[in-house]
Amino acid sequence: MSKNTRVPGYMQSKAARNTRGIIGDREIRFKCSLQNTILDVLRGRPGWQEVPGPNIQQQNSQQNNKPAAGSQTSTQPQDGKGTKTGYQPVPPIQRNSDGDWDFYWCDREWLHQNYDTMFLHEHQKILHFRNHYELTRKNLMVKNLKRLKKQTEREQGKSEGLSFDFHPTTYELPSEYHIFVEEFKRNPGITWIMKPAAKSQGKGIFLFRRLKDITDWKKGEYQPLTDTTREVPETYVVQRYIENPYLIGGRKFDIRIYVLVVSYNPLKVWLYRDGFARFSNTRFSLDSIEDAYVHLTNVSVQKNAPDYDPEKGCKWSTMRLRQYLTAKHGSEAVKKVFKGIDNIITKGLQSVQKIIINDKHCFEMYGYDILLDSDLKPWLIEINASPSLTASGKEDYELKFGLLNDLLNVLDLENRLTGKEKRIGGWDLLWDDGPVLADDGNMECTTNGTSVTTANSFLGCHNDRKRQLREIYTSAQAIKKT
Ligand SMILES: Nc1ncnc2c1ncn2[C@@H]1O[C@H](COP(=O)(O)OP(=O)(O)O)[C@@H](O)[C@H]1O
Ligand SMILES: [Mg+2]
């Protein structure tokens, strides 16, 4: 790890080194299933020691049999830039040895196989909640959102339900095929998108306008339920395609947002102020609905485009995007956009709050995919439980390195903070059993003269994380001394 990627103020001072962590005066032992930025972060963290994880073969077979949506658990650096580690395969270890680590960045497959038989010690922290797929499978996410919307309408009235109108109309196939057909007939000529519920990276996705296209698909993909040699048909979602995406330079993009949940009960949520917009490489047009390079903004799709330039990449930082939108539309309009995104983040999590098996040992870092339309309305496309941590270039590596280091700062296994912080590096506390308000000027005057509270949300704002970390570590140290 290079010098300048170290987090200043982190375990550097003598006093800090002498800090007694919750684990005691010994090194924190970590395991990690991935070999990208997260491994670099963990290996570079002072006082942390690696214990062997599952071997490469195990990981590869897990990759090919992904159980849930949204994952990009890469075991190989995709571009040679993303990782600096020359990680060697290690022999398989006994899977249920649960006492030999303090922190485990595991893959979802491992968790599914082991969680139910595993005893977790007081100090242990592990990535993923047991049934994270309630939010990260495309069909279940929509089902849970629809349910909370109905409940809200029942309890608080129809108008409150409107705050849930941020995901495009969606049906699960094959189970809701007939309802979908009715909807399809009510809206002739519009475009729909078909997506496998549990795949990621744009795999298996296609757009269509004629029912015939889907009947062909139906025949090909999940024909004979009576055919016992075939497995149950793969679940898809069919979703209204957003035909008017906001375009920059004629290109479509979506926004990747990082959200950290450290507890579901009470719900405690952090929002990372950095992220990025992922652009498609080809100008947007509705004439070529079969062209994935036009319509799917996944980096894994775009990097295969014939004219893709790896130097230029296809990303803008969220800060650059926010600045661009502010210059074009003014800060009030942009504030509204980002407020809408905060609403999407919290509603999404609330929709599964009672369903997720809460466990104080678990945490989750979600990658939200948000698309803006030409009216600047944000739409929720999906939520990933394993957002890609493989860097696509230097800037991307720095973003992910800071993101992950600050995630460890939030979890604070070393017990160096007070637990009362509302900002830790690039993470801002968005929800703590209720909305968290910004410290500075809790009330803000709107253009029509009414006062509104401002949330502790700074997505796309300046991320001076290193300076901020220095400050909070110094102040926490002073508080702890007294
Ligand atoms: N309803 C939609 N309208 C417009 N574009 C969409 C829609 N759904 C998906 N997309 C595009 O397709 C991409 C992949 O879809 P997504 O649901 O995120 O699946 P995956 O899990 O394969 O990433 C998105 O990043 C977005 O660019
Ligand atoms: Mg996606």
Short mmCIF file of C-alpha atoms and ligand atoms in Angstrom, two decimals:
data_model
loop_
_atom_site.label_atom_id
_atom_site.label_comp_id
_atom_site.label_asym_id
_atom_site.label_seq_id
_atom_site.Cartn_x
_atom_site.Cartn_y
_atom_site.Cartn_z
CA MET A 1 0.00 0.00 0.00
CA SER A 2 1.38 3.38 -0.89
CA LYS A 3 1.91 6.06 1.71
CA ASN A 4 -0.69 8.45 0.46
CA THR A 5 -3.48 5.90 0.64
CA ARG A 6 -3.06 5.60 4.41
CA VAL A 7 -5.80 7.24 6.37
CA PRO A 8 -4.24 10.06 8.30
CA GLY A 9 -4.97 9.99 11.96
CA TYR A 10 -5.75 6.35 11.78
CA MET A 11 -3.69 4.38 14.32
CA GLN A 12 -0.73 6.57 13.55
CA SER A 13 -0.17 8.37 16.78
CA LYS A 14 1.40 6.70 19.76
CA ALA A 15 -1.69 7.37 21.82
CA ALA A 16 -3.81 5.75 19.16
CA ARG A 17 -1.58 2.72 19.05
CA ASN A 18 -2.05 2.33 22.76
CA THR A 19 -5.81 2.46 22.46
CA ARG A 20 -7.37 -0.67 23.79
CA GLY A 21 -9.86 -2.00 21.23
CA ILE A 22 -12.98 -3.99 22.03
CA ILE A 23 -11.02 -7.04 21.11
CA GLY A 24 -8.33 -6.22 23.62
CA ASP A 25 -4.68 -5.56 23.09
CA ARG A 26 -4.21 -7.90 20.22
CA GLU A 27 -4.37 -7.69 16.48
CA ILE A 28 -7.72 -7.80 14.77
CA ARG A 29 -7.94 -10.95 12.66
CA PHE A 30 -9.75 -10.65 9.38
CA LYS A 31 -10.85 -12.94 6.59
CA CYS A 32 -11.72 -11.81 3.10
CA SER A 33 -13.30 -13.69 0.19
CA LEU A 34 -12.41 -11.12 -2.44
CA GLN A 35 -9.13 -10.08 -3.96
CA ASN A 36 -9.80 -6.54 -4.97
CA THR A 37 -9.76 -3.19 -3.22
CA ILE A 38 -11.26 -4.54 0.00
CA LEU A 39 -8.34 -6.92 0.44
CA ASP A 40 -5.88 -4.06 -0.05
CA VAL A 41 -7.75 -2.01 2.53
CA LEU A 42 -7.82 -4.80 5.08
CA ARG A 43 -4.19 -5.70 4.55
CA GLY A 44 -3.16 -2.07 4.81
CA ARG A 45 -5.02 -1.43 8.02
CA PRO A 46 -2.59 -1.06 10.91
CA GLY A 47 -3.01 -3.67 13.59
CA TRP A 48 -5.07 -6.01 11.41
CA GLN A 49 -3.86 -9.50 10.57
CA GLU A 50 -5.11 -11.76 7.80
CA VAL A 51 -6.28 -15.30 8.42
CA PRO A 52 -6.68 -17.54 5.38
CA GLY A 53 -10.02 -17.46 3.56
CA PRO A 54 -11.65 -19.89 1.12
CA ASN A 55 -9.44 -20.89 -1.78
CA ILE A 56 -9.71 -19.63 -5.33
CA GLN A 57 -11.49 -22.66 -6.73
CA GLN A 58 -14.24 -22.37 -4.18
CA GLN A 59 -14.71 -18.74 -5.09
CA ASN A 60 -14.80 -19.38 -8.79
CA SER A 61 -17.44 -22.02 -8.47
CA GLN A 62 -19.44 -19.65 -6.30
CA GLN A 63 -19.17 -16.99 -8.95
CA ASN A 64 -20.64 -19.25 -11.56
CA ASN A 65 -23.57 -20.16 -9.36
CA LYS A 66 -24.64 -16.83 -8.07
CA PRO A 67 -27.67 -17.22 -5.87
CA ALA A 68 -28.86 -13.65 -5.82
CA ALA A 69 -28.97 -10.45 -7.75
CA GLY A 70 -26.57 -7.66 -7.97
CA SER A 71 -23.26 -9.24 -7.19
CA GLN A 72 -19.96 -8.57 -8.79
CA THR A 73 -17.74 -10.57 -6.49
CA SER A 74 -14.65 -10.51 -8.59
CA THR A 75 -11.80 -12.84 -7.80
CA GLN A 76 -9.60 -11.52 -10.57
CA PRO A 77 -8.61 -7.95 -11.19
CA GLN A 78 -10.40 -7.15 -14.41
CA ASP A 79 -8.04 -4.54 -15.69
CA GLY A 80 -4.83 -5.04 -13.79
CA LYS A 81 -5.27 -1.62 -12.20
CA GLY A 82 -7.71 -2.46 -9.51
CA THR A 83 -5.52 -4.38 -7.13
CA LYS A 84 -2.02 -4.15 -5.98
CA THR A 85 -2.01 -7.45 -4.21
CA GLY A 86 -0.29 -10.54 -5.52
CA TYR A 87 -2.63 -12.79 -3.61
CA GLN A 88 -1.70 -16.46 -3.54
CA PRO A 89 -4.29 -19.21 -3.28
CA VAL A 90 -4.42 -20.63 0.20
CA PRO A 91 -5.48 -24.14 1.18
CA PRO A 92 -9.14 -24.57 2.04
CA ILE A 93 -9.88 -24.13 5.70
CA GLN A 94 -12.50 -25.82 7.77
CA ARG A 95 -15.67 -23.89 6.99
CA ASN A 96 -17.29 -23.76 10.36
CA SER A 97 -14.26 -22.68 12.31
CA ASP A 98 -16.01 -19.67 13.73
CA GLY A 99 -13.63 -18.49 16.38
CA ASP A 100 -10.58 -17.69 14.32
CA TRP A 101 -11.57 -14.29 12.95
CA ASP A 102 -12.93 -11.01 14.21
CA PHE A 103 -14.00 -9.56 10.89
CA TYR A 104 -15.11 -11.45 7.80
CA TRP A 105 -15.77 -9.87 4.40
CA CYS A 106 -17.44 -13.03 3.15
CA ASP A 107 -19.38 -13.73 0.00
CA ARG A 108 -23.09 -14.32 0.16
CA GLU A 109 -22.78 -17.97 -0.74
CA TRP A 110 -20.58 -18.61 2.27
CA LEU A 111 -23.03 -16.84 4.53
CA HIS A 112 -25.98 -18.84 3.19
CA GLN A 113 -24.15 -22.09 3.75
CA ASN A 114 -22.81 -21.33 7.19
CA TYR A 115 -24.89 -18.74 8.98
CA ASP A 116 -27.50 -21.09 10.40
CA THR A 117 -24.96 -23.41 11.97
CA MET A 118 -22.52 -20.79 13.05
CA PHE A 119 -22.03 -19.36 16.52
CA LEU A 120 -20.79 -15.79 16.46
CA HIS A 121 -18.80 -14.43 19.37
CA GLU A 122 -19.51 -11.06 20.89
CA HIS A 123 -16.73 -9.29 19.01
CA GLN A 124 -17.26 -10.80 15.53
CA LYS A 125 -18.47 -8.75 12.57
CA ILE A 126 -19.54 -10.22 9.26
CA LEU A 127 -20.71 -8.80 5.94
CA HIS A 128 -24.33 -9.47 4.87
CA PHE A 129 -27.52 -10.12 6.75
CA ARG A 130 -28.90 -13.64 6.53
CA ASN A 131 -31.77 -12.82 4.16
CA HIS A 132 -30.38 -9.75 2.38
CA TYR A 133 -31.98 -11.03 -0.84
CA GLU A 134 -35.34 -9.64 0.34
CA LEU A 135 -34.00 -6.32 -0.93
CA THR A 136 -31.41 -7.33 -3.48
CA ARG A 137 -33.44 -9.69 -5.64
CA LYS A 138 -35.26 -7.58 -8.15
CA ASN A 139 -38.63 -9.28 -7.72
CA LEU A 140 -38.53 -9.29 -3.91
CA MET A 141 -37.46 -5.66 -3.69
CA VAL A 142 -40.52 -4.59 -5.67
CA LYS A 143 -42.80 -6.89 -3.69
CA ASN A 144 -41.60 -5.45 -0.39
CA LEU A 145 -41.90 -1.88 -1.62
CA LYS A 146 -45.43 -2.48 -2.88
CA ARG A 147 -46.40 -3.96 0.48
CA LEU A 148 -45.05 -1.01 2.49
CA LYS A 149 -46.74 1.39 0.11
CA LYS A 150 -50.11 -0.31 0.69
CA GLN A 151 -49.60 -0.30 4.42
CA THR A 152 -48.68 3.39 4.36
CA GLU A 153 -51.77 4.22 2.30
CA ARG A 154 -53.94 2.30 4.74
CA GLU A 155 -52.47 3.96 7.80
CA GLN A 156 -51.60 7.45 6.57
CA GLY A 157 -53.71 8.02 3.49
CA LYS A 158 -53.27 7.82 -0.27
CA SER A 159 -51.15 10.93 -0.56
CA GLU A 160 -48.43 9.45 1.67
CA GLY A 161 -48.32 6.48 -0.67
CA LEU A 162 -47.14 8.78 -3.45
CA SER A 163 -43.72 8.94 -1.83
CA PHE A 164 -43.27 5.33 -2.96
CA ASP A 165 -43.68 6.08 -6.64
CA PHE A 166 -40.01 5.80 -7.47
CA HIS A 167 -39.70 2.41 -9.10
CA PRO A 168 -40.98 1.69 -12.59
CA THR A 169 -44.07 -0.52 -12.87
CA THR A 170 -42.81 -4.07 -12.43
CA TYR A 171 -44.23 -7.60 -12.59
CA GLU A 172 -42.72 -10.90 -11.65
CA LEU A 173 -42.67 -13.54 -14.35
CA PRO A 174 -43.95 -16.11 -14.80
CA SER A 175 -46.19 -15.73 -11.73
CA GLU A 176 -47.75 -12.37 -12.74
CA TYR A 177 -47.77 -12.93 -16.47
CA HIS A 178 -51.51 -12.41 -16.89
CA ILE A 179 -51.62 -9.16 -14.94
CA PHE A 180 -48.68 -7.97 -16.98
CA VAL A 181 -50.46 -8.74 -20.26
CA GLU A 182 -53.42 -6.62 -19.16
CA GLU A 183 -51.09 -3.75 -18.32
CA PHE A 184 -49.25 -4.21 -21.59
CA LYS A 185 -52.48 -3.92 -23.56
CA ARG A 186 -53.47 -0.79 -21.69
CA ASN A 187 -50.23 0.93 -22.80
CA PRO A 188 -49.68 0.16 -26.46
CA GLY A 189 -46.35 1.12 -28.00
CA ILE A 190 -44.30 1.59 -24.86
CA THR A 191 -41.00 -0.18 -24.20
CA TRP A 192 -40.50 -2.86 -21.54
CA ILE A 193 -37.35 -4.37 -20.12
CA MET A 194 -36.96 -8.01 -19.06
CA LYS A 195 -34.44 -8.85 -16.37
CA PRO A 196 -33.59 -12.10 -14.61
CA ALA A 197 -34.47 -11.51 -10.94
CA ALA A 198 -31.24 -12.94 -9.56
CA LYS A 199 -28.59 -12.08 -12.10
CA SER A 200 -26.31 -9.07 -12.34
CA GLN A 201 -23.98 -7.14 -14.65
CA GLY A 202 -26.64 -6.79 -17.31
CA LYS A 203 -26.77 -10.55 -17.93
CA GLY A 204 -29.93 -11.91 -19.54
CA ILE A 205 -31.53 -8.45 -20.00
CA PHE A 206 -33.46 -7.46 -23.11
CA LEU A 207 -35.94 -4.77 -24.20
CA PHE A 208 -39.14 -5.36 -26.14
CA ARG A 209 -42.27 -3.67 -27.47
CA ARG A 210 -44.32 -6.49 -28.88
CA LEU A 211 -45.98 -9.18 -26.81
CA LYS A 212 -44.81 -11.59 -29.46
CA ASP A 213 -41.19 -11.05 -28.37
CA ILE A 214 -42.00 -12.24 -24.94
CA THR A 215 -44.08 -15.17 -26.08
CA ASP A 216 -41.04 -16.28 -28.07
CA TRP A 217 -38.96 -15.83 -24.95
CA LYS A 218 -41.55 -17.71 -22.96
CA LYS A 219 -41.30 -20.65 -25.28
CA GLY A 220 -37.54 -20.65 -25.25
CA GLU A 221 -36.83 -19.96 -21.64
CA TYR A 222 -39.30 -21.50 -19.33
CA GLN A 223 -41.53 -23.64 -21.39
CA PRO A 224 -42.64 -26.90 -19.98
CA LEU A 225 -43.40 -26.93 -16.34
CA THR A 226 -44.65 -30.39 -17.11
CA ASP A 227 -41.20 -31.33 -18.33
CA THR A 228 -39.71 -32.84 -15.21
CA THR A 229 -36.20 -32.81 -16.65
CA ARG A 230 -36.22 -29.02 -16.44
CA GLU A 231 -35.82 -27.05 -13.30
CA VAL A 232 -38.37 -24.52 -12.15
CA PRO A 233 -38.46 -21.63 -14.64
CA GLU A 234 -36.07 -18.81 -13.89
CA THR A 235 -37.80 -15.86 -12.28
CA TYR A 236 -37.70 -12.64 -14.30
CA VAL A 237 -39.05 -9.21 -13.75
CA VAL A 238 -40.65 -7.31 -16.56
CA GLN A 239 -40.42 -3.57 -15.98
CA ARG A 240 -41.53 -0.44 -17.70
CA TYR A 241 -38.50 0.91 -19.49
CA ILE A 242 -37.66 4.55 -18.73
CA GLU A 243 -37.81 5.94 -22.23
CA ASN A 244 -36.79 9.49 -21.32
CA PRO A 245 -33.57 9.17 -19.33
CA TYR A 246 -31.70 12.35 -18.47
CA LEU A 247 -28.94 12.62 -21.05
CA ILE A 248 -25.54 14.25 -20.84
CA GLY A 249 -23.75 14.61 -24.15
CA GLY A 250 -26.56 12.52 -25.62
CA ARG A 251 -25.70 9.59 -23.36
CA LYS A 252 -27.66 7.78 -20.74
CA PHE A 253 -26.23 7.12 -17.26
CA ASP A 254 -27.23 5.75 -13.91
CA ILE A 255 -25.86 6.61 -10.49
CA ARG A 256 -24.19 4.17 -8.12
CA ILE A 257 -24.77 5.10 -4.50
CA TYR A 258 -23.23 3.39 -1.47
CA VAL A 259 -25.33 2.84 1.63
CA LEU A 260 -24.19 1.16 4.81
CA VAL A 261 -26.62 -0.48 7.23
CA VAL A 262 -25.13 -1.32 10.60
CA SER A 263 -28.42 -2.32 12.21
CA TYR A 264 -31.98 -3.01 11.06
CA ASN A 265 -33.47 -2.81 14.52
CA PRO A 266 -33.24 0.04 15.20
CA LEU A 267 -32.53 1.04 11.62
CA LYS A 268 -29.18 2.80 11.38
CA VAL A 269 -28.04 3.92 7.96
CA TRP A 270 -24.98 5.72 6.60
CA LEU A 271 -24.73 7.31 3.16
CA TYR A 272 -21.40 7.74 1.39
CA ARG A 273 -21.00 11.17 -0.20
CA ASP A 274 -18.96 9.89 -3.12
CA GLY A 275 -20.18 7.60 -5.83
CA PHE A 276 -20.32 7.79 -9.59
CA ALA A 277 -22.47 8.05 -12.65
CA ARG A 278 -21.94 5.26 -15.20
CA PHE A 279 -22.43 6.36 -18.75
CA SER A 280 -23.29 4.35 -21.77
CA ASN A 281 -20.75 4.61 -24.53
CA THR A 282 -23.21 5.17 -27.34
CA ARG A 283 -25.68 7.97 -27.89
CA PHE A 284 -29.16 7.25 -26.61
CA SER A 285 -31.88 6.37 -29.07
CA LEU A 286 -35.10 4.43 -28.88
CA ASP A 287 -34.59 3.18 -32.43
CA SER A 288 -32.20 0.42 -31.47
CA ILE A 289 -33.72 -1.30 -28.49
CA GLU A 290 -31.66 -4.40 -29.12
CA ASP A 291 -28.37 -2.54 -28.55
CA ALA A 292 -27.13 -3.17 -24.99
CA TYR A 293 -24.40 -0.52 -25.37
CA VAL A 294 -27.09 2.12 -25.72
CA HIS A 295 -29.47 0.99 -22.99
CA LEU A 296 -27.50 -0.80 -20.25
CA THR A 297 -25.11 1.36 -18.29
CA ASN A 298 -23.32 -1.45 -16.43
CA VAL A 299 -19.55 -1.05 -16.66
CA SER A 300 -19.32 -4.78 -17.30
CA VAL A 301 -21.39 -4.21 -20.47
CA GLN A 302 -19.87 -0.90 -21.58
CA LYS A 303 -16.27 -2.01 -21.33
CA ASN A 304 -16.92 -4.51 -24.12
CA ALA A 305 -18.20 -1.83 -26.49
CA PRO A 306 -16.01 -1.67 -29.62
CA ASP A 307 -15.13 2.00 -29.13
CA TYR A 308 -14.71 1.85 -25.34
CA ASP A 309 -11.69 3.82 -24.21
CA PRO A 310 -10.27 2.36 -20.98
CA GLU A 311 -8.30 5.55 -20.34
CA LYS A 312 -11.42 7.71 -20.43
CA GLY A 313 -13.67 5.05 -18.91
CA CYS A 314 -17.37 5.75 -18.60
CA LYS A 315 -17.66 7.28 -15.14
CA TRP A 316 -18.19 10.67 -13.57
CA SER A 317 -17.91 11.21 -9.84
CA THR A 318 -21.20 12.03 -8.15
CA MET A 319 -19.68 15.38 -7.20
CA ARG A 320 -19.03 16.21 -10.84
CA LEU A 321 -22.57 15.19 -11.69
CA ARG A 322 -24.03 17.31 -8.90
CA GLN A 323 -21.99 20.31 -10.04
CA TYR A 324 -23.09 19.80 -13.64
CA LEU A 325 -26.76 19.57 -12.68
CA THR A 326 -26.47 22.60 -10.39
CA ALA A 327 -24.93 24.68 -13.17
CA LYS A 328 -27.73 23.65 -15.53
CA HIS A 329 -30.78 23.65 -13.30
CA GLY A 330 -29.89 25.61 -10.16
CA SER A 331 -29.33 24.41 -6.63
CA GLU A 332 -33.01 24.21 -5.59
CA ALA A 333 -33.82 21.75 -8.36
CA VAL A 334 -30.75 19.70 -7.53
CA LYS A 335 -31.54 19.64 -3.82
CA LYS A 336 -34.92 18.23 -4.74
CA VAL A 337 -33.29 15.48 -6.79
CA PHE A 338 -31.01 14.47 -3.95
CA LYS A 339 -33.81 14.64 -1.42
CA GLY A 340 -35.70 12.27 -3.66
CA ILE A 341 -32.73 9.94 -3.60
CA ASP A 342 -32.61 10.05 0.23
CA ASN A 343 -36.28 9.10 0.22
CA ILE A 344 -35.57 6.14 -2.06
CA ILE A 345 -32.75 4.96 0.17
CA THR A 346 -34.74 5.03 3.39
CA LYS A 347 -38.01 3.71 1.94
CA GLY A 348 -36.14 0.80 0.40
CA LEU A 349 -34.64 -0.18 3.74
CA GLN A 350 -37.86 0.38 5.66
CA SER A 351 -39.66 -1.95 3.29
CA VAL A 352 -37.60 -4.86 4.61
CA GLN A 353 -36.89 -3.62 8.10
CA LYS A 354 -39.28 -6.07 9.74
CA ILE A 355 -38.28 -8.95 7.49
CA ILE A 356 -34.50 -8.88 7.61
CA ILE A 357 -33.12 -11.08 10.34
CA ASN A 358 -31.37 -8.48 12.42
CA ASP A 359 -28.12 -9.55 13.98
CA LYS A 360 -25.72 -7.22 15.71
CA HIS A 361 -22.81 -9.10 14.13
CA CYS A 362 -23.96 -8.30 10.58
CA PHE A 363 -23.65 -5.22 8.42
CA GLU A 364 -24.36 -4.60 4.76
CA MET A 365 -22.95 -2.21 2.21
CA TYR A 366 -25.49 -1.77 -0.56
CA GLY A 367 -24.95 -0.35 -4.01
CA TYR A 368 -28.12 1.45 -5.15
CA ASP A 369 -28.66 1.95 -8.90
CA ILE A 370 -30.59 5.19 -9.52
CA LEU A 371 -31.60 6.59 -12.87
CA LEU A 372 -32.70 10.17 -13.51
CA ASP A 373 -35.30 10.91 -16.14
CA SER A 374 -35.47 14.04 -18.27
CA ASP A 375 -37.72 15.68 -15.63
CA LEU A 376 -34.96 15.07 -13.06
CA LYS A 377 -37.05 12.49 -11.28
CA PRO A 378 -34.90 9.79 -9.63
CA TRP A 379 -35.93 6.16 -10.21
CA LEU A 380 -34.79 3.14 -8.25
CA ILE A 381 -33.52 0.49 -10.64
CA GLU A 382 -32.11 -2.04 -8.20
CA ILE A 383 -30.17 -2.56 -4.99
CA ASN A 384 -27.03 -4.70 -4.89
CA ALA A 385 -25.68 -6.50 -1.85
CA SER A 386 -22.22 -6.94 -3.34
CA PRO A 387 -21.51 -3.82 -5.37
CA SER A 388 -18.38 -4.22 -7.45
CA LEU A 389 -15.23 -3.38 -5.53
CA THR A 390 -12.96 -3.98 -8.47
CA ALA A 391 -11.58 -0.65 -9.58
CA SER A 392 -11.82 0.42 -13.21
CA GLY A 393 -8.97 2.96 -12.94
CA LYS A 394 -6.93 5.06 -10.55
CA GLU A 395 -9.72 7.44 -9.57
CA ASP A 396 -12.12 4.55 -9.06
CA TYR A 397 -9.54 2.77 -6.91
CA GLU A 398 -9.12 5.83 -4.73
CA LEU A 399 -12.86 6.21 -4.32
CA LYS A 400 -13.28 2.55 -3.32
CA PHE A 401 -10.23 2.57 -1.10
CA GLY A 402 -11.55 5.56 0.86
CA LEU A 403 -15.09 4.15 0.92
CA LEU A 404 -13.98 0.84 2.40
CA ASN A 405 -11.49 2.31 4.82
CA ASP A 406 -14.16 4.63 6.12
CA LEU A 407 -16.57 1.73 6.39
CA LEU A 408 -14.10 0.11 8.77
CA ASN A 409 -13.83 3.44 10.56
CA VAL A 410 -17.62 3.45 11.02
CA LEU A 411 -17.65 -0.13 12.33
CA ASP A 412 -14.81 0.93 14.63
CA LEU A 413 -13.66 -2.46 15.82
CA GLU A 414 -10.76 -0.67 17.43
CA ASN A 415 -13.17 1.33 19.59
CA ARG A 416 -11.50 4.64 18.87
CA LEU A 417 -14.61 6.77 18.39
CA THR A 418 -17.37 7.85 20.73
CA GLY A 419 -20.27 6.24 18.88
CA LYS A 420 -22.02 9.62 18.67
CA GLU A 421 -20.43 10.78 15.41
CA LYS A 422 -22.75 11.90 12.62
CA ARG A 423 -20.01 11.91 10.07
CA ILE A 424 -17.08 9.52 9.76
CA GLY A 425 -14.82 10.25 6.79
CA GLY A 426 -17.03 10.13 3.70
CA TRP A 427 -19.98 8.48 5.47
CA ASP A 428 -22.82 10.64 6.81
CA LEU A 429 -25.39 9.24 9.22
CA LEU A 430 -28.66 9.46 7.34
CA TRP A 431 -31.02 7.55 9.58
CA ASP A 432 -30.74 6.60 13.22
CA ASP A 433 -34.10 5.16 14.19
CA GLY A 434 -35.45 8.30 12.51
CA PRO A 435 -34.12 10.98 10.17
CA VAL A 436 -30.84 12.57 11.19
CA LEU A 437 -30.63 16.33 10.78
CA ALA A 438 -27.61 18.25 9.62
CA ASP A 439 -25.79 20.14 12.34
CA ASP A 440 -25.50 23.43 10.56
CA GLY A 441 -28.77 25.31 10.26
CA ASN A 442 -31.35 22.63 10.88
CA MET A 443 -34.01 24.82 9.38
CA GLU A 444 -33.85 25.96 5.84
CA CYS A 445 -36.11 28.48 4.17
CA THR A 446 -37.73 27.34 0.97
CA THR A 447 -38.67 29.65 -1.86
CA ASN A 448 -42.30 29.78 -0.73
CA GLY A 449 -41.26 30.94 2.72
CA THR A 450 -41.92 27.75 4.70
CA SER A 451 -39.21 26.23 6.84
CA VAL A 452 -37.97 22.72 6.30
CA THR A 453 -35.41 20.66 8.12
CA THR A 454 -32.31 19.59 6.24
CA ALA A 455 -31.19 16.01 6.39
CA ASN A 456 -27.66 14.99 7.25
CA SER A 457 -27.17 13.98 3.66
CA PHE A 458 -24.31 15.15 1.48
CA LEU A 459 -24.37 12.95 -1.58
CA GLY A 460 -22.22 14.49 -4.27
CA CYS A 461 -20.80 17.10 -1.91
CA HIS A 462 -17.11 17.70 -1.32
CA ASN A 463 -15.47 14.75 0.41
CA ASP A 464 -12.65 16.06 2.56
CA ARG A 465 -12.53 12.78 4.41
CA LYS A 466 -8.92 12.84 5.53
CA ARG A 467 -9.20 16.18 7.27
CA GLN A 468 -12.49 15.17 8.84
CA LEU A 469 -11.04 11.91 10.15
CA ARG A 470 -8.16 13.73 11.75
CA GLU A 471 -10.63 15.99 13.54
CA ILE A 472 -12.93 13.30 14.86
CA TYR A 473 -10.11 11.07 16.04
CA THR A 474 -8.50 13.93 17.91
CA SER A 475 -11.77 14.98 19.48
CA ALA A 476 -12.79 11.41 20.38
CA GLN A 477 -9.42 10.90 22.03
CA ALA A 478 -9.88 14.04 24.09
CA ILE A 479 -13.41 13.00 25.13
CA LYS A 480 -12.24 9.53 26.11
CA LYS A 481 -9.46 10.91 28.27
CA THR A 482 -11.85 12.98 30.36
N1 LIG B 1 -36.57 0.20 -16.10
C1 LIG B 1 -35.45 0.62 -16.67
N2 LIG B 1 -35.45 1.71 -17.45
C2 LIG B 1 -34.32 2.16 -18.05
N3 LIG B 1 -33.14 1.54 -17.94
C3 LIG B 1 -33.06 0.42 -17.18
C4 LIG B 1 -34.21 -0.08 -16.50
N4 LIG B 1 -33.85 -1.19 -15.82
C5 LIG B 1 -32.55 -1.35 -16.06
N5 LIG B 1 -32.06 -0.40 -16.88
C6 LIG B 1 -30.67 -0.29 -17.35
O1 LIG B 1 -30.11 -1.58 -17.36
C7 LIG B 1 -29.01 -1.65 -16.44
C8 LIG B 1 -29.00 -3.01 -15.74
O2 LIG B 1 -30.20 -3.18 -15.02
P1 LIG B 1 -30.20 -3.66 -13.51
O3 LIG B 1 -31.61 -3.76 -13.07
O4 LIG B 1 -29.32 -2.81 -12.70
O5 LIG B 1 -29.64 -5.16 -13.64
P2 LIG B 1 -28.21 -5.80 -13.32
O6 LIG B 1 -28.42 -6.54 -12.04
O7 LIG B 1 -27.94 -6.71 -14.45
O8 LIG B 1 -27.23 -4.67 -13.16
C9 LIG B 1 -29.19 -0.49 -15.50
O9 LIG B 1 -27.97 -0.07 -14.95
C10 LIG B 1 -29.82 0.57 -16.41
O10 LIG B 1 -28.84 1.22 -17.19
MG MG B 2 -27.42 -3.03 -11.77
#
